[in-house]
PDB file of C-alpha atoms in Angstrom:
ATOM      1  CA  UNK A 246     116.930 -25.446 194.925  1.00 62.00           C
ATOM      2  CA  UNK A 247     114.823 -23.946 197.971  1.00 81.00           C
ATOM      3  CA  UNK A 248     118.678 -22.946 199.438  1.00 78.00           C
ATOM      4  CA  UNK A 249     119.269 -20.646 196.081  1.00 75.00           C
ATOM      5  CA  UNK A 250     115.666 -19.406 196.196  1.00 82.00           C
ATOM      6  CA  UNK A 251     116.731 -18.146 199.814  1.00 85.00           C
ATOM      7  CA  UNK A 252     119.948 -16.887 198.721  1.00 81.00           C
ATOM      8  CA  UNK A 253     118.283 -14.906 195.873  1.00 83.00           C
ATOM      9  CA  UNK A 254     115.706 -13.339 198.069  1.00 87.00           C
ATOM     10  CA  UNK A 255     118.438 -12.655 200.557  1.00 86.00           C
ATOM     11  CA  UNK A 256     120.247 -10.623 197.223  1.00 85.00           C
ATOM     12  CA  UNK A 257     117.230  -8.764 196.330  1.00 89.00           C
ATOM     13  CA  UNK A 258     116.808  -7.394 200.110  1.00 92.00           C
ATOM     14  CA  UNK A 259     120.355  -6.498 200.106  1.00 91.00           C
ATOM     15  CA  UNK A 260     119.600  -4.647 197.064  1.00 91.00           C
ATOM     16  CA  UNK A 261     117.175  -2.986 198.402  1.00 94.00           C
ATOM     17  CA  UNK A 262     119.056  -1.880 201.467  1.00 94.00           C
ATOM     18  CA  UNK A 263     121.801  -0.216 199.281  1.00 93.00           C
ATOM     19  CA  UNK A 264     119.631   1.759 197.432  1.00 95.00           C
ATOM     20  CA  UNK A 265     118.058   2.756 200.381  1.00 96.00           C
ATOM     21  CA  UNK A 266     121.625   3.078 202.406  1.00 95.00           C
ATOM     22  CA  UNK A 267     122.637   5.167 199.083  1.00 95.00           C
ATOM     23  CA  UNK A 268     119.574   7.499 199.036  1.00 96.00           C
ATOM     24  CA  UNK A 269     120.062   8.293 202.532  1.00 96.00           C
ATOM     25  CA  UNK A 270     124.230   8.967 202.276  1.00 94.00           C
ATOM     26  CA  UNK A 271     122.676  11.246 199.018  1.00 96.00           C
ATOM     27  CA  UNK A 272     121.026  13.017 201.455  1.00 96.00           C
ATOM     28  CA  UNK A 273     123.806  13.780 203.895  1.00 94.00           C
ATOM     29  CA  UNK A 274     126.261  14.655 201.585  1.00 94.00           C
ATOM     30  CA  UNK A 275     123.950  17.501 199.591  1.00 94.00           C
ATOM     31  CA  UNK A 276     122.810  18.234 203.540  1.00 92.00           C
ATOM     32  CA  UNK A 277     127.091  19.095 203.975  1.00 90.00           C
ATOM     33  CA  UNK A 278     126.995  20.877 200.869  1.00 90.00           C
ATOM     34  CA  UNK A 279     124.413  22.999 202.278  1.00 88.00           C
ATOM     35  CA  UNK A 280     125.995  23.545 205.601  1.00 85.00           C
ATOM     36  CA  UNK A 281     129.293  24.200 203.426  1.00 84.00           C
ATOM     37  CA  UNK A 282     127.715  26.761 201.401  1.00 82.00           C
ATOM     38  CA  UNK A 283     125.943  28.329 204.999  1.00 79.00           C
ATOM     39  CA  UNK A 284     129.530  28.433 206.882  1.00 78.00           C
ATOM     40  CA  UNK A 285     131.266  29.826 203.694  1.00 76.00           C
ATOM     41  CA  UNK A 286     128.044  32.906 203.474  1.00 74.00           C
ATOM     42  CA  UNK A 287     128.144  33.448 207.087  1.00 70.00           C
ATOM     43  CA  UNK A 288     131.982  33.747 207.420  1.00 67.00           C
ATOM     44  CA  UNK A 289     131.612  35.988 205.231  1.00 66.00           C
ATOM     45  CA  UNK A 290     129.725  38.754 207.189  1.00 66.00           C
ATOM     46  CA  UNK A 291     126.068  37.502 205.152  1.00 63.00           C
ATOM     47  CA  UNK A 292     123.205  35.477 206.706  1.00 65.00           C
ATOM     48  CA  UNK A 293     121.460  32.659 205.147  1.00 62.00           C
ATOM     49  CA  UNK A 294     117.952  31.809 206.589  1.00 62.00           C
ATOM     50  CA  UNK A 295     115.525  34.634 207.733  1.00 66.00           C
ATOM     51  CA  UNK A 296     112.414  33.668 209.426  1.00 69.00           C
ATOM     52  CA  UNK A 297     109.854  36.145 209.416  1.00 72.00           C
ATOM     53  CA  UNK A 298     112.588  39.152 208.542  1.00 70.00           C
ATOM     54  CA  UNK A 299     115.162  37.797 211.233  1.00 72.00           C
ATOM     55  CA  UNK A 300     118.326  36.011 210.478  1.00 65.00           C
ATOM     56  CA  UNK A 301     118.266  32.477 211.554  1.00 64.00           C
ATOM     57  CA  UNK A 302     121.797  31.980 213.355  1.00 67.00           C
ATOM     58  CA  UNK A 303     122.953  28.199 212.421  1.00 67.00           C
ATOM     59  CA  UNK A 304     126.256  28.169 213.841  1.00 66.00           C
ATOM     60  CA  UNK A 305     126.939  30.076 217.149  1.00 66.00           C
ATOM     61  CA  UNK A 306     128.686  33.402 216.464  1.00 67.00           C
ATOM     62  CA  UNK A 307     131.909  32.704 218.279  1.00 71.00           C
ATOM     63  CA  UNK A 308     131.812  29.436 215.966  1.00 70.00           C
ATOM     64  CA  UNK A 309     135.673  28.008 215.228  1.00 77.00           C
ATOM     65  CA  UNK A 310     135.282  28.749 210.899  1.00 78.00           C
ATOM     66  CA  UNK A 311     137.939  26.455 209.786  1.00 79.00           C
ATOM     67  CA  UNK A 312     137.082  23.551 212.219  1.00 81.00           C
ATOM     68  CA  UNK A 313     133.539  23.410 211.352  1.00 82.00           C
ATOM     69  CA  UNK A 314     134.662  23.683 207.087  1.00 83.00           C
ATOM     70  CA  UNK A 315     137.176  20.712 207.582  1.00 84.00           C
ATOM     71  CA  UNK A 316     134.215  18.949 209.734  1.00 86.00           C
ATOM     72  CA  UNK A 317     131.681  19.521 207.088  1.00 88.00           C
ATOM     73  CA  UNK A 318     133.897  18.400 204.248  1.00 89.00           C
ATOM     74  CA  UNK A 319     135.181  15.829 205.677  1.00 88.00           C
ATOM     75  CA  UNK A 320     131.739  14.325 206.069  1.00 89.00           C
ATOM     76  CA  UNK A 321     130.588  15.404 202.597  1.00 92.00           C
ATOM     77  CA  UNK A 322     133.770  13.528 201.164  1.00 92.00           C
ATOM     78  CA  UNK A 323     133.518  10.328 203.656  1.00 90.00           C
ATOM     79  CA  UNK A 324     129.966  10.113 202.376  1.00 92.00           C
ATOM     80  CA  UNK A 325     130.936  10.250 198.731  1.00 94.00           C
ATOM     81  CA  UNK A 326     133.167   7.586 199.295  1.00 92.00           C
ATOM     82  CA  UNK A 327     129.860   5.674 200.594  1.00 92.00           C
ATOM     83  CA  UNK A 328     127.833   6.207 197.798  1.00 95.00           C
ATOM     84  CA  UNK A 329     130.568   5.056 195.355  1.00 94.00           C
ATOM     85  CA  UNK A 330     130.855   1.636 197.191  1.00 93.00           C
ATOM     86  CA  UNK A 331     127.040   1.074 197.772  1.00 93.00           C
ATOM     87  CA  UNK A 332     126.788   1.200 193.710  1.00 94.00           C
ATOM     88  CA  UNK A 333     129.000  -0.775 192.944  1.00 93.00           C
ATOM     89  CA  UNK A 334     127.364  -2.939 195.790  1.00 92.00           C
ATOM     90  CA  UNK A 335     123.882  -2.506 194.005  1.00 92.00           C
ATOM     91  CA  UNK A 336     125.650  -3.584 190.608  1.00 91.00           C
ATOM     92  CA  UNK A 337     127.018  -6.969 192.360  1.00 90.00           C
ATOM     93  CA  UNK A 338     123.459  -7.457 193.657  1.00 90.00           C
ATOM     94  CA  UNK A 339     121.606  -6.696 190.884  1.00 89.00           C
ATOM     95  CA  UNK A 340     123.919  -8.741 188.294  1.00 88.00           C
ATOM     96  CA  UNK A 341     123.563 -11.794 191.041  1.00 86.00           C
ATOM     97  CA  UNK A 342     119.968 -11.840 190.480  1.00 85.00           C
ATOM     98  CA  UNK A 343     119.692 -11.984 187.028  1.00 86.00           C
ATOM     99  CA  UNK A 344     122.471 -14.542 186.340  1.00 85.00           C
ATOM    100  CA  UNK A 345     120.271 -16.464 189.118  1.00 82.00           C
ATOM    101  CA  UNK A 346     123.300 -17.685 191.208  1.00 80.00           C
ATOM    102  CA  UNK A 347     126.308 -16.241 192.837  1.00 80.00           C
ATOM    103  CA  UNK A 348     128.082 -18.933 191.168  1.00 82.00           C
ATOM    104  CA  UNK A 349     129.290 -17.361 188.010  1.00 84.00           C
ATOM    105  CA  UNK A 350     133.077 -16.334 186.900  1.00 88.00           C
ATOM    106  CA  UNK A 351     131.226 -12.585 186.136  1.00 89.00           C
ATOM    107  CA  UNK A 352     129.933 -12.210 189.796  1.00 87.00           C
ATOM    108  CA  UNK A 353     132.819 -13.516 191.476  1.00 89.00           C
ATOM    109  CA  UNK A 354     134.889 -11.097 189.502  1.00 91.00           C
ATOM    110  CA  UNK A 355     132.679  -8.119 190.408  1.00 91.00           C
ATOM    111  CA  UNK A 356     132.469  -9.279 194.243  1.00 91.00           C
ATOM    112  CA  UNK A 357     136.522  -9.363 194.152  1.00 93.00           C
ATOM    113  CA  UNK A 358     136.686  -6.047 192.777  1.00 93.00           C
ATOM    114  CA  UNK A 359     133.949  -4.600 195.427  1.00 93.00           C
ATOM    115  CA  UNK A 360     136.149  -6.231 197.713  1.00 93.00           C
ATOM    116  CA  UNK A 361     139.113  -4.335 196.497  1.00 93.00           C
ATOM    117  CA  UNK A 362     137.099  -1.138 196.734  1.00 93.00           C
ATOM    118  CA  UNK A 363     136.031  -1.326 200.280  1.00 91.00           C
ATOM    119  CA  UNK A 364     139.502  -1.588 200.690  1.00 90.00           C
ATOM    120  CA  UNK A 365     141.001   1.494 199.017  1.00 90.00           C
ATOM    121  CA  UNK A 366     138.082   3.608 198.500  1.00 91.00           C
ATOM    122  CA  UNK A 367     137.635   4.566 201.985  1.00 88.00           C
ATOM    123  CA  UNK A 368     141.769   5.387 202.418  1.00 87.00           C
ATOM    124  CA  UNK A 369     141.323   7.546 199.466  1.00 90.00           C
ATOM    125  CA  UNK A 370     138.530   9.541 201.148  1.00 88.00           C
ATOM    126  CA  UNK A 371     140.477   9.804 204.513  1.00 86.00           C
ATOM    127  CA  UNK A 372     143.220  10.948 202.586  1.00 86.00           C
ATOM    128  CA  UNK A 373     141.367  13.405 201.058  1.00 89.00           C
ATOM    129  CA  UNK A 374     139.855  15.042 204.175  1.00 85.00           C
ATOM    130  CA  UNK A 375     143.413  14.449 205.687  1.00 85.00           C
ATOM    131  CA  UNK A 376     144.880  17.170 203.001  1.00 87.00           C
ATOM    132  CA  UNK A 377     141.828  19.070 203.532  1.00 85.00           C
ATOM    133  CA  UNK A 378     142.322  19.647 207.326  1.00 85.00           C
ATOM    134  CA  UNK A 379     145.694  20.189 206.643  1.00 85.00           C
ATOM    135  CA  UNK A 380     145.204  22.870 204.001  1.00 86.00           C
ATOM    136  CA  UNK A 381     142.853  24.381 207.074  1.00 82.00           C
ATOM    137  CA  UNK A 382     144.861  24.126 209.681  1.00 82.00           C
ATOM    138  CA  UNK A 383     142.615  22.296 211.952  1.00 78.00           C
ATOM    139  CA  UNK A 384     143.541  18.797 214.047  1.00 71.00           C
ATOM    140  CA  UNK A 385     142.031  15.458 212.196  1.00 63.00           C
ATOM    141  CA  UNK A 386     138.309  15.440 212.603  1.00 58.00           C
ATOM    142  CA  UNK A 387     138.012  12.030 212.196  1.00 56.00           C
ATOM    143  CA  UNK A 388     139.568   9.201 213.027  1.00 55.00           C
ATOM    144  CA  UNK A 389     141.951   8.142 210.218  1.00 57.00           C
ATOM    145  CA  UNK A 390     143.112   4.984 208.788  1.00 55.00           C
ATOM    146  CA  UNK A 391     141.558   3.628 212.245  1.00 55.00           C
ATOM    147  CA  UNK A 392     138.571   4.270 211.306  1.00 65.00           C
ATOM    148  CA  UNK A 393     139.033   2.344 208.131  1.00 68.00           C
ATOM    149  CA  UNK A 394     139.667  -0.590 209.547  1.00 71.00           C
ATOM    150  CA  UNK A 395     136.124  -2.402 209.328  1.00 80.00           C
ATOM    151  CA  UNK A 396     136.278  -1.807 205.763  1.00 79.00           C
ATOM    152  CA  UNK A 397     139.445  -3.597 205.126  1.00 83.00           C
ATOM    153  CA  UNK A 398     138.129  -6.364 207.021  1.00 86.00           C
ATOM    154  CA  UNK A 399     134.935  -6.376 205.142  1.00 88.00           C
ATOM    155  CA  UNK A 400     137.130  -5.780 201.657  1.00 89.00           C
ATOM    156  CA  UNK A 401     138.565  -8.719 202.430  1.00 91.00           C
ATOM    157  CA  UNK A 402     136.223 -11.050 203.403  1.00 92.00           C
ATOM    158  CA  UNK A 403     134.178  -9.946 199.910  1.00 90.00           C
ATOM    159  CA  UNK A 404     137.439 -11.084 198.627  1.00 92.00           C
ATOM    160  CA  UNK A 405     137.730 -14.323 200.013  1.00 93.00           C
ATOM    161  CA  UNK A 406     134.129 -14.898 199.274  1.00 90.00           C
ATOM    162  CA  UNK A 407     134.376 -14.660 195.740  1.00 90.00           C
ATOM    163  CA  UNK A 408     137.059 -16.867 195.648  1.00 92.00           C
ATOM    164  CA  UNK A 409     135.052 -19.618 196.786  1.00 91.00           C
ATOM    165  CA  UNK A 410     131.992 -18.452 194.173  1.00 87.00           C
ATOM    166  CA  UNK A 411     134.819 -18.891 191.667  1.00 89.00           C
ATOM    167  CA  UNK A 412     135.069 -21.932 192.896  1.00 91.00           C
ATOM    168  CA  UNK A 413     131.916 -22.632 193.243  1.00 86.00           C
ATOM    169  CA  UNK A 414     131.436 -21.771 189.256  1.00 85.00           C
ATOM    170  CA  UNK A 415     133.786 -23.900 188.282  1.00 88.00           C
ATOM    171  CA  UNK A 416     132.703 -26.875 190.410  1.00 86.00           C
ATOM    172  CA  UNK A 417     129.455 -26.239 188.740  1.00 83.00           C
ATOM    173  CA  UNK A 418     130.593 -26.384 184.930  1.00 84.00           C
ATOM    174  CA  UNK A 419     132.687 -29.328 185.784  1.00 87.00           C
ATOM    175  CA  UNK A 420     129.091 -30.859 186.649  1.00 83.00           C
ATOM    176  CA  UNK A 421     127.463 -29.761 183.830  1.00 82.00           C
ATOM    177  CA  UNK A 422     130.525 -30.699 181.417  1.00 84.00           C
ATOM    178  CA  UNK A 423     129.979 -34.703 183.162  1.00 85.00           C
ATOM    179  CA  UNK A 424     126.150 -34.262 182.459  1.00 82.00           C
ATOM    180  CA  UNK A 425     126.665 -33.168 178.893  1.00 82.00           C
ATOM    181  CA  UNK A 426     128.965 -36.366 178.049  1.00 81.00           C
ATOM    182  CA  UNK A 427     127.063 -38.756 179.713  1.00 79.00           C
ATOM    183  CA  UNK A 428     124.093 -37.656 177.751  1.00 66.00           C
ATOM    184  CA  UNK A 429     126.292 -37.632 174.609  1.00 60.00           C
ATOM    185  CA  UNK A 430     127.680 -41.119 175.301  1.00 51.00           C
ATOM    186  CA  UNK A 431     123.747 -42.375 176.520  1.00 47.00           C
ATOM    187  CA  UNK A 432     122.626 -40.970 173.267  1.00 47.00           C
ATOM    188  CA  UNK A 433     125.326 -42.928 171.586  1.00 47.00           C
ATOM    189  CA  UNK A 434     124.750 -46.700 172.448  1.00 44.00           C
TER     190      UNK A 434
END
């Protein structure tokens, strides 16, 4: 019992540390969003910030427009792809701690389809700011399907690990199944 107390504090750190991890990735996208907005006003011949009656100059005046729009989306969209999967992360965490174990048919199904998610999820978002630099005309800002590659490997360890919480689940209502006719038939005699 001390092993799933562990486990369960473990869960409710890792909680924590998405919602944290999410906050943060929040932050950086609306921070792109800015810096979006900035590139498209200053392109444009207008300034943004003025301290004390003088234009601040954020990007250098000989700045390369499109290159710093696909770099700026790209993040903005590679972070969105973030925050999707750390939610659904928080949801597998938080449902884990209130059904008390990660042994349960429900959480194994939710960890499977996280699983799936960290796979595709990030290849949707590189596709994404693939059509965008395209649509700019500027080289690949970041590194591709390459760069995905941790998150299949991640995807599919989440996979394999709920497949042997399934298993676990099941292993654990055969118990209780044994427990409940043994106390029937002791009840009996």
């Amino acid at each position: 019992m001390k092993t799933l107390q562990s486990i369960q504090k473990a869960f409710q750190v890792f909680e924590i540390l998405t919602k944290v991890a999410r906050i943060i990735c929040i932050v950086g996208a609306c921070l792109c969003a800015v810096g979006v907005l900035c590139a498209v006003t200053r392109y444009n011949g207008g300034e943004v910030f003025f301290i004390f009656g003088e234009p601040l100059q954020i990007f250098p005046a000989d700045a390369d427009w499109k290159k710093i729009f696909a770099m700026l989306i790209t993040a903005m969209v590679l972070l969105a792809a973030e925050i999707l999967l750390l939610a659904f992360a928080g949801q597998y965490f938080r449902v884990e701690r209130t059904d008390g174990t990660p042994f349960t048919e429900h959480g194994a199904d939710l960890l499977k389809k996280l699983g799936i998610r960290c796979i595709y999820v990030p290849i949707v978002a590189i596709v994404i700011s693939a059509v965008v630099t395209a649509v700019l005309g500027t080289p690949d800002v970041d590194g591709g399907i390459v760069s995905n590659l941790p998150g299949i490997g991640v995807g599919l360890i989440l996979i394999l690990a709920s497949f042997i919480f399934r298993y676990g689940a099941e292993l654990e209502g055969k118990a209780n199944a044994r427990l409940a006719d043994s106390g029937e038939s002791g009840l009996d005699s």
